[in-house]
Structure formats: C-alpha cells, structure tokens
Amino acid sequence: IAGITQAPTSQILAAGRRMTLRCTQDMRHNAMYWYRQDLGLGLRLIHYSNTAGTTGKGEVPDGYSVSRANTDDFPLTLASAVPSQTSVYFCASSDSLRGDTEAFFGQGTRLTVV
Amino acid sequence: SQQGEEDPQALSIQEGENATMNCSYKTSINNLQWYRQNSGRGLVHLILIRSNEREKHSGRLRVTLDTSKKSSSLLITASRAADTASYFCATDNFRGGGADGLTFGKGTHLIIQP
C-alpha cells in the first residue's frame, strides 16, 4: 500500500533555478494539497485541488504553481527558487466528497535553496 | 494566518502518566482533527471530532471540543515512549463547493521519559 508518494526526498537547489516537486496518490482521492512546514510555524497551505482540472490558492501561494492533469498527480513547481522557500514540503490527499474525512500525508520533501 | 494554537508548545512527562494538549482556534469549523508527527516523518491522522460532537474516544486518546470557547483538548492516557512526537490540531473550515485544506496549529512537542 503506497498511499502518497513524494519525490525527491530531499534536494539542495541553487537560487533562481526551477524545481518541480512530485506527488502521486493511489487512493483515488478527489482532493490534494501542498503544505510547507517551517520551524515554529506549523504547516501552511500553499495550493489545493478539489478535483482534476481545478486548483486553488492557499495561505502562502506566492512563488509556487500547481497543476492537476489527472486524479493521481499533483506536482508543485517553484519557477525561480529563493532562499525563503527553504522548507519541508508535504503533499496530502483526502476523500472530501465523503464529508468529514482525514487527510493522508506523504513523507515530505526537504528542500534547501542556497 | 494560523487558525489553531496548541498549548503547551512542549511537554515532557514520565512514561505511564497522562498527557494533555490544548488547542484554540479562531473561526467556525466543520470539524477539528488531531495529527501526530514523528521526527522527520509525515503527519498521521489520529482522531476527528465534528462540530456537533463534544467528546470522542479512540483507544488511549480522548478528544474534547468546546465550540463556545473555540477550544479542543487531546488527552493521551498511560503514555508510552512511542508516543514521543509532535501533535498538531487542524481545523476544517469547509464552506461547501469543495475542500480547501486544513488549517494547522504550530504543534505541541511531547516527550515521554522512560
């Protein structure tokens, strides 16, 4: 049982470079999310998607873009990375159509922008 | 902005004792959820309590919700060393039309001393 798979596990990236964080789920959940976790700040929502073909902005969307071409994949792209995007990124999914349900999280991608 | 605030930020107790963590939030909710995060790992869902519920149990976990005070508490009874982790509350402010993510607090770091 895979659940949510994120890649890469960690990455060191030069400032100004473009980077795509990958996220795949095998649970056929309609909703997917990207969060960043920073020390002392908890998790903050970057972008979300309720269904394939639709996306929405979360609390901290600037500098990030997402796409949802199909149900399973929800990549997060940093067009031009900056040091403030150094963080741990978590992808999650939920079966929100069933009402009150929990989110399932991937293991995270630790990104360092230098 | 953060919706939930956990209290305390850190808690250290002896194995076998009970651990209580509190969470306060700001706006109306559909449900409140608690998650656990072991060091370097993703978040794992523990328990969900709906806005019309006041108390819920799951194994050694007991969650209460007071919507008039916009607060919740998580009680872990008979703690074990394996309970050492960070615990986060998260609120679902779903307003219809599709899920738009959870709003997390900053977490309580729980240490169980053997």
PDB file of C-alpha atoms in Angstrom:
ATOM      1  CA  ILE A   1       0.000   0.000   0.000  1.00  0.00           C
ATOM      2  CA  ALA A   2       1.742   3.179  -1.165  1.00  0.00           C
ATOM      3  CA  GLY A   3      -0.707   5.952  -0.263  1.00  0.00           C
ATOM      4  CA  ILE A   4       1.043   9.216  -1.046  1.00  0.00           C
ATOM      5  CA  THR A   5       4.465   9.209  -2.689  1.00  0.00           C
ATOM      6  CA  GLN A   6       6.620  12.307  -2.849  1.00  0.00           C
ATOM      7  CA  ALA A   7       9.846  12.804  -4.785  1.00  0.00           C
ATOM      8  CA  PRO A   8      12.549  13.718  -4.258  1.00  0.00           C
ATOM      9  CA  THR A   9      13.036  13.060  -0.554  1.00  0.00           C
ATOM     10  CA  SER A  10      15.453  15.941  -0.306  1.00  0.00           C
ATOM     11  CA  GLN A  11      17.071  18.440  -2.616  1.00  0.00           C
ATOM     12  CA  ILE A  12      19.584  21.243  -2.495  1.00  0.00           C
ATOM     13  CA  LEU A  13      18.741  23.835  -5.105  1.00  0.00           C
ATOM     14  CA  ALA A  14      20.556  26.935  -6.307  1.00  0.00           C
ATOM     15  CA  ALA A  15      18.576  30.150  -6.042  1.00  0.00           C
ATOM     16  CA  GLY A  16      16.948  31.105  -9.317  1.00  0.00           C
ATOM     17  CA  ARG A  17      16.585  27.517 -10.509  1.00  0.00           C
ATOM     18  CA  ARG A  18      13.283  25.919 -11.406  1.00  0.00           C
ATOM     19  CA  MET A  19      12.166  22.859  -9.463  1.00  0.00           C
ATOM     20  CA  THR A  20       9.172  20.550  -9.532  1.00  0.00           C
ATOM     21  CA  LEU A  21       8.215  18.502  -6.500  1.00  0.00           C
ATOM     22  CA  ARG A  22       6.280  15.412  -7.432  1.00  0.00           C
ATOM     23  CA  CYS A  23       3.317  13.921  -5.624  1.00  0.00           C
ATOM     24  CA  THR A  24       1.335  10.839  -6.543  1.00  0.00           C
ATOM     25  CA  GLN A  25      -1.504   9.121  -4.713  1.00  0.00           C
ATOM     26  CA  ASP A  26      -3.071   5.741  -5.349  1.00  0.00           C
ATOM     27  CA  MET A  27      -6.182   6.124  -3.208  1.00  0.00           C
ATOM     28  CA  ARG A  28      -8.312   7.831  -5.893  1.00  0.00           C
ATOM     29  CA  HIS A  29      -8.933  10.765  -3.567  1.00  0.00           C
ATOM     30  CA  ASN A  30     -10.539  13.757  -5.219  1.00  0.00           C
ATOM     31  CA  ALA A  31      -8.735  16.406  -3.155  1.00  0.00           C
ATOM     32  CA  MET A  32      -4.999  17.033  -2.942  1.00  0.00           C
ATOM     33  CA  TYR A  33      -2.965  19.633  -1.091  1.00  0.00           C
ATOM     34  CA  TRP A  34       0.524  21.056  -0.746  1.00  0.00           C
ATOM     35  CA  TYR A  35       1.748  22.360   2.607  1.00  0.00           C
ATOM     36  CA  ARG A  36       5.053  23.741   3.746  1.00  0.00           C
ATOM     37  CA  GLN A  37       6.332  23.206   7.259  1.00  0.00           C
ATOM     38  CA  ASP A  38       8.709  25.649   8.849  1.00  0.00           C
ATOM     39  CA  LEU A  39      10.122  25.503  12.359  1.00  0.00           C
ATOM     40  CA  GLY A  40       7.840  27.293  14.772  1.00  0.00           C
ATOM     41  CA  LEU A  41       5.152  27.930  12.185  1.00  0.00           C
ATOM     42  CA  GLY A  42       3.458  24.589  11.795  1.00  0.00           C
ATOM     43  CA  LEU A  43       2.030  23.655   8.395  1.00  0.00           C
ATOM     44  CA  ARG A  44       0.743  26.249   5.982  1.00  0.00           C
ATOM     45  CA  LEU A  45      -1.327  25.533   2.897  1.00  0.00           C
ATOM     46  CA  ILE A  46       0.240  26.516  -0.426  1.00  0.00           C
ATOM     47  CA  HIS A  47      -2.235  25.247  -3.024  1.00  0.00           C
ATOM     48  CA  TYR A  48      -5.033  22.753  -3.190  1.00  0.00           C
ATOM     49  CA  SER A  49      -7.142  20.941  -5.755  1.00  0.00           C
ATOM     50  CA  ASN A  50     -10.657  19.600  -5.300  1.00  0.00           C
ATOM     51  CA  THR A  51     -10.694  17.577  -8.473  1.00  0.00           C
ATOM     52  CA  ALA A  52      -8.703  17.024 -11.633  1.00  0.00           C
ATOM     53  CA  GLY A  53      -8.583  20.193 -13.686  1.00  0.00           C
ATOM     54  CA  THR A  54      -9.175  22.612 -10.785  1.00  0.00           C
ATOM     55  CA  THR A  55      -6.773  24.239  -8.347  1.00  0.00           C
ATOM     56  CA  GLY A  56      -6.971  26.908  -5.669  1.00  0.00           C
ATOM     57  CA  LYS A  57      -4.645  29.133  -3.689  1.00  0.00           C
ATOM     58  CA  GLY A  58      -3.940  28.529  -0.049  1.00  0.00           C
ATOM     59  CA  GLU A  59      -2.408  30.753   2.603  1.00  0.00           C
ATOM     60  CA  VAL A  60       1.077  31.087   1.048  1.00  0.00           C
ATOM     61  CA  PRO A  61       0.805  30.593  -2.753  1.00  0.00           C
ATOM     62  CA  ASP A  62       3.294  33.201  -3.978  1.00  0.00           C
ATOM     63  CA  GLY A  63       6.251  31.731  -5.861  1.00  0.00           C
ATOM     64  CA  TYR A  64       4.522  28.385  -6.389  1.00  0.00           C
ATOM     65  CA  SER A  65       2.306  26.881  -9.057  1.00  0.00           C
ATOM     66  CA  VAL A  66       0.450  23.595  -9.307  1.00  0.00           C
ATOM     67  CA  SER A  67      -1.409  21.572 -11.886  1.00  0.00           C
ATOM     68  CA  ARG A  68      -3.864  18.701 -11.658  1.00  0.00           C
ATOM     69  CA  ALA A  69      -3.993  16.982 -15.007  1.00  0.00           C
ATOM     70  CA  ASN A  70      -5.379  13.760 -13.521  1.00  0.00           C
ATOM     71  CA  THR A  71      -6.654  12.397 -10.216  1.00  0.00           C
ATOM     72  CA  ASP A  72      -3.399  10.836  -9.058  1.00  0.00           C
ATOM     73  CA  ASP A  73      -0.743  13.503  -9.643  1.00  0.00           C
ATOM     74  CA  PHE A  74      -0.331  16.951  -8.132  1.00  0.00           C
ATOM     75  CA  PRO A  75       3.096  18.464  -8.875  1.00  0.00           C
ATOM     76  CA  LEU A  76       4.300  21.650  -7.205  1.00  0.00           C
ATOM     77  CA  THR A  77       6.591  23.937  -9.193  1.00  0.00           C
ATOM     78  CA  LEU A  78       8.924  26.634  -7.963  1.00  0.00           C
ATOM     79  CA  ALA A  79       9.559  28.751 -11.050  1.00  0.00           C
ATOM     80  CA  SER A  80      12.577  30.585  -9.648  1.00  0.00           C
ATOM     81  CA  ALA A  81      13.586  29.377  -6.211  1.00  0.00           C
ATOM     82  CA  VAL A  82      14.521  31.792  -3.428  1.00  0.00           C
ATOM     83  CA  PRO A  83      16.133  31.036  -0.051  1.00  0.00           C
ATOM     84  CA  SER A  84      12.874  31.764   1.796  1.00  0.00           C
ATOM     85  CA  GLN A  85      11.422  28.703   0.084  1.00  0.00           C
ATOM     86  CA  THR A  86      13.757  26.509   2.089  1.00  0.00           C
ATOM     87  CA  SER A  87      11.317  24.288   3.926  1.00  0.00           C
ATOM     88  CA  VAL A  88       9.863  20.815   4.239  1.00  0.00           C
ATOM     89  CA  TYR A  89       7.043  20.295   1.762  1.00  0.00           C
ATOM     90  CA  PHE A  90       4.206  17.870   2.372  1.00  0.00           C
ATOM     91  CA  CYS A  91       1.673  16.642  -0.116  1.00  0.00           C
ATOM     92  CA  ALA A  92      -1.629  15.319   1.179  1.00  0.00           C
ATOM     93  CA  SER A  93      -4.902  13.977  -0.135  1.00  0.00           C
ATOM     94  CA  SER A  94      -8.395  13.412   1.161  1.00  0.00           C
ATOM     95  CA  ASP A  95     -11.666  11.923   0.012  1.00  0.00           C
ATOM     96  CA  SER A  96     -13.517  15.140   0.696  1.00  0.00           C
ATOM     97  CA  LEU A  97     -16.609  14.029  -1.207  1.00  0.00           C
ATOM     98  CA  ARG A  98     -17.396  11.727   1.719  1.00  0.00           C
ATOM     99  CA  GLY A  99     -17.758  14.700   4.050  1.00  0.00           C
ATOM    100  CA  ASP A 100     -15.732  14.832   7.266  1.00  0.00           C
ATOM    101  CA  THR A 101     -12.613  12.825   6.461  1.00  0.00           C
ATOM    102  CA  GLU A 102      -8.979  12.940   7.377  1.00  0.00           C
ATOM    103  CA  ALA A 103      -6.045  13.864   5.195  1.00  0.00           C
ATOM    104  CA  PHE A 104      -3.294  11.429   4.288  1.00  0.00           C
ATOM    105  CA  PHE A 105       0.222  12.814   4.097  1.00  0.00           C
ATOM    106  CA  GLY A 106       3.335  11.903   2.198  1.00  0.00           C
ATOM    107  CA  GLN A 107       6.714  11.630   3.874  1.00  0.00           C
ATOM    108  CA  GLY A 108       7.786  15.082   2.773  1.00  0.00           C
ATOM    109  CA  THR A 109      10.434  16.712   0.602  1.00  0.00           C
ATOM    110  CA  ARG A 110      13.164  18.638   2.389  1.00  0.00           C
ATOM    111  CA  LEU A 111      14.202  21.499   0.117  1.00  0.00           C
ATOM    112  CA  THR A 112      17.169  23.766   0.734  1.00  0.00           C
ATOM    113  CA  VAL A 113      17.611  26.780  -1.524  1.00  0.00           C
ATOM    114  CA  VAL A 114      21.113  28.222  -1.446  1.00  0.00           C
TER     115      VAL A 114
ATOM    116  CA  SER B   1      -2.752  33.066   9.368  1.00  0.00           C
ATOM    117  CA  GLN B   2      -2.667  30.142  11.755  1.00  0.00           C
ATOM    118  CA  GLN B   3      -6.088  29.028  12.876  1.00  0.00           C
ATOM    119  CA  GLY B   4      -5.120  26.840  15.793  1.00  0.00           C
ATOM    120  CA  GLU B   5      -2.728  27.419  18.616  1.00  0.00           C
ATOM    121  CA  GLU B   6      -1.574  24.473  20.690  1.00  0.00           C
ATOM    122  CA  ASP B   7      -0.685  24.714  24.316  1.00  0.00           C
ATOM    123  CA  PRO B   8       1.832  23.897  25.650  1.00  0.00           C
ATOM    124  CA  GLN B   9       4.490  24.202  22.950  1.00  0.00           C
ATOM    125  CA  ALA B  10       6.453  21.433  24.641  1.00  0.00           C
ATOM    126  CA  LEU B  11       5.589  18.841  27.255  1.00  0.00           C
ATOM    127  CA  SER B  12       7.803  16.290  28.990  1.00  0.00           C
ATOM    128  CA  ILE B  13       6.269  13.607  31.207  1.00  0.00           C
ATOM    129  CA  GLN B  14       7.130  10.206  32.637  1.00  0.00           C
ATOM    130  CA  GLU B  15       6.026   7.039  30.930  1.00  0.00           C
ATOM    131  CA  GLY B  16       2.683   5.912  32.260  1.00  0.00           C
ATOM    132  CA  GLU B  17       1.454   9.416  33.021  1.00  0.00           C
ATOM    133  CA  ASN B  18      -1.308  11.133  31.107  1.00  0.00           C
ATOM    134  CA  ALA B  19      -0.546  13.889  28.604  1.00  0.00           C
ATOM    135  CA  THR B  20      -2.961  16.710  27.862  1.00  0.00           C
ATOM    136  CA  MET B  21      -2.601  19.128  24.979  1.00  0.00           C
ATOM    137  CA  ASN B  22      -4.895  22.015  24.208  1.00  0.00           C
ATOM    138  CA  CYS B  23      -5.830  23.772  21.010  1.00  0.00           C
ATOM    139  CA  SER B  24      -7.616  27.048  20.430  1.00  0.00           C
ATOM    140  CA  TYR B  25      -8.947  28.273  17.108  1.00  0.00           C
ATOM    141  CA  LYS B  26     -10.469  31.437  15.733  1.00  0.00           C
ATOM    142  CA  THR B  27     -13.303  30.842  13.281  1.00  0.00           C
ATOM    143  CA  SER B  28     -16.243  28.485  12.967  1.00  0.00           C
ATOM    144  CA  ILE B  29     -15.365  24.945  11.955  1.00  0.00           C
ATOM    145  CA  ASN B  30     -16.893  21.825  10.471  1.00  0.00           C
ATOM    146  CA  ASN B  31     -14.557  19.538  12.330  1.00  0.00           C
ATOM    147  CA  LEU B  32     -11.302  19.540  14.245  1.00  0.00           C
ATOM    148  CA  GLN B  33      -8.628  16.914  13.761  1.00  0.00           C
ATOM    149  CA  TRP B  34      -5.502  15.872  15.621  1.00  0.00           C
ATOM    150  CA  TYR B  35      -2.382  14.605  13.904  1.00  0.00           C
ATOM    151  CA  ARG B  36       0.892  13.129  15.119  1.00  0.00           C
ATOM    152  CA  GLN B  37       4.262  13.677  13.505  1.00  0.00           C
ATOM    153  CA  ASN B  38       7.296  11.645  14.377  1.00  0.00           C
ATOM    154  CA  SER B  39      10.638  13.305  13.783  1.00  0.00           C
ATOM    155  CA  GLY B  40      11.435  13.542  10.085  1.00  0.00           C
ATOM    156  CA  ARG B  41       8.196  11.903   9.014  1.00  0.00           C
ATOM    157  CA  GLY B  42       4.835  12.889   7.598  1.00  0.00           C
ATOM    158  CA  LEU B  43       1.728  13.567   9.619  1.00  0.00           C
ATOM    159  CA  VAL B  44      -0.541  10.746  10.685  1.00  0.00           C
ATOM    160  CA  HIS B  45      -4.200  11.300  11.449  1.00  0.00           C
ATOM    161  CA  LEU B  46      -5.260  10.402  14.988  1.00  0.00           C
ATOM    162  CA  ILE B  47      -8.838  11.447  15.503  1.00  0.00           C
ATOM    163  CA  LEU B  48     -11.542  13.706  14.087  1.00  0.00           C
ATOM    164  CA  ILE B  49     -14.315  15.381  16.067  1.00  0.00           C
ATOM    165  CA  ARG B  50     -17.224  17.061  14.351  1.00  0.00           C
ATOM    166  CA  SER B  51     -18.516  20.476  15.357  1.00  0.00           C
ATOM    167  CA  ASN B  52     -21.681  18.943  16.821  1.00  0.00           C
ATOM    168  CA  GLU B  53     -19.735  16.492  18.995  1.00  0.00           C
ATOM    169  CA  ARG B  54     -18.338  17.254  22.441  1.00  0.00           C
ATOM    170  CA  GLU B  55     -16.173  14.237  23.183  1.00  0.00           C
ATOM    171  CA  LYS B  56     -14.670  11.339  21.303  1.00  0.00           C
ATOM    172  CA  HIS B  57     -12.522   8.369  22.244  1.00  0.00           C
ATOM    173  CA  SER B  58     -10.151   6.198  20.284  1.00  0.00           C
ATOM    174  CA  GLY B  59      -8.068   3.714  22.228  1.00  0.00           C
ATOM    175  CA  ARG B  60      -5.906   5.718  24.652  1.00  0.00           C
ATOM    176  CA  LEU B  61      -6.950   9.002  23.050  1.00  0.00           C
ATOM    177  CA  ARG B  62      -9.712  11.248  24.282  1.00  0.00           C
ATOM    178  CA  VAL B  63     -10.635  14.444  22.477  1.00  0.00           C
ATOM    179  CA  THR B  64     -12.992  17.137  23.664  1.00  0.00           C
ATOM    180  CA  LEU B  65     -14.408  20.066  21.741  1.00  0.00           C
ATOM    181  CA  ASP B  66     -15.954  23.239  23.124  1.00  0.00           C
ATOM    182  CA  THR B  67     -17.230  25.310  20.215  1.00  0.00           C
ATOM    183  CA  SER B  68     -18.403  28.109  22.516  1.00  0.00           C
ATOM    184  CA  LYS B  69     -14.806  28.604  23.662  1.00  0.00           C
ATOM    185  CA  LYS B  70     -13.330  27.586  20.308  1.00  0.00           C
ATOM    186  CA  SER B  71     -11.055  25.098  22.004  1.00  0.00           C
ATOM    187  CA  SER B  72     -10.206  21.416  21.995  1.00  0.00           C
ATOM    188  CA  SER B  73      -8.074  19.136  24.109  1.00  0.00           C
ATOM    189  CA  LEU B  74      -6.281  15.881  23.375  1.00  0.00           C
ATOM    190  CA  LEU B  75      -5.643  13.509  26.244  1.00  0.00           C
ATOM    191  CA  ILE B  76      -3.283  10.572  25.871  1.00  0.00           C
ATOM    192  CA  THR B  77      -3.651   8.168  28.761  1.00  0.00           C
ATOM    193  CA  ALA B  78      -0.983   5.795  30.072  1.00  0.00           C
ATOM    194  CA  SER B  79       1.685   7.319  27.867  1.00  0.00           C
ATOM    195  CA  ARG B  80       4.405   5.229  26.260  1.00  0.00           C
ATOM    196  CA  ALA B  81       7.841   6.090  24.938  1.00  0.00           C
ATOM    197  CA  ALA B  82       6.488   5.555  21.428  1.00  0.00           C
ATOM    198  CA  ASP B  83       4.082   8.464  21.966  1.00  0.00           C
ATOM    199  CA  THR B  84       7.040  10.851  21.768  1.00  0.00           C
ATOM    200  CA  ALA B  85       6.191  13.057  18.781  1.00  0.00           C
ATOM    201  CA  SER B  86       4.758  16.410  17.796  1.00  0.00           C
ATOM    202  CA  TYR B  87       0.999  16.751  17.912  1.00  0.00           C
ATOM    203  CA  PHE B  88      -0.970  19.163  15.771  1.00  0.00           C
ATOM    204  CA  CYS B  89      -4.556  20.231  15.794  1.00  0.00           C
ATOM    205  CA  ALA B  90      -6.114  21.162  12.457  1.00  0.00           C
ATOM    206  CA  THR B  91      -9.434  22.728  11.663  1.00  0.00           C
ATOM    207  CA  ASP B  92     -11.599  22.082   8.648  1.00  0.00           C
ATOM    208  CA  ASN B  93     -13.393  25.268   7.697  1.00  0.00           C
ATOM    209  CA  PHE B  94     -15.025  23.685   4.678  1.00  0.00           C
ATOM    210  CA  ARG B  95     -17.669  26.057   3.408  1.00  0.00           C
ATOM    211  CA  GLY B  96     -19.130  23.969   0.641  1.00  0.00           C
ATOM    212  CA  GLY B  97     -18.176  23.719  -3.004  1.00  0.00           C
ATOM    213  CA  GLY B  98     -15.169  21.562  -2.327  1.00  0.00           C
ATOM    214  CA  ALA B  99     -12.461  21.033   0.242  1.00  0.00           C
ATOM    215  CA  ASP B 100      -9.956  23.840   0.657  1.00  0.00           C
ATOM    216  CA  GLY B 101      -7.497  22.297   3.071  1.00  0.00           C
ATOM    217  CA  LEU B 102      -6.923  22.185   6.790  1.00  0.00           C
ATOM    218  CA  THR B 103      -5.588  24.994   8.942  1.00  0.00           C
ATOM    219  CA  PHE B 104      -2.928  23.761  11.347  1.00  0.00           C
ATOM    220  CA  GLY B 105      -1.646  24.991  14.657  1.00  0.00           C
ATOM    221  CA  LYS B 106       2.036  25.171  15.499  1.00  0.00           C
ATOM    222  CA  GLY B 107       2.065  21.925  17.426  1.00  0.00           C
ATOM    223  CA  THR B 108       2.963  20.531  20.817  1.00  0.00           C
ATOM    224  CA  HIS B 109       6.195  18.579  21.112  1.00  0.00           C
ATOM    225  CA  LEU B 110       5.616  15.715  23.534  1.00  0.00           C
ATOM    226  CA  ILE B 111       8.491  13.833  25.129  1.00  0.00           C
ATOM    227  CA  ILE B 112       7.826  10.687  27.136  1.00  0.00           C
ATOM    228  CA  GLN B 113      10.643   9.924  29.538  1.00  0.00           C
ATOM    229  CA  PRO B 114      11.192   6.176  30.111  1.00  0.00           C
TER     230      PRO B 114
END
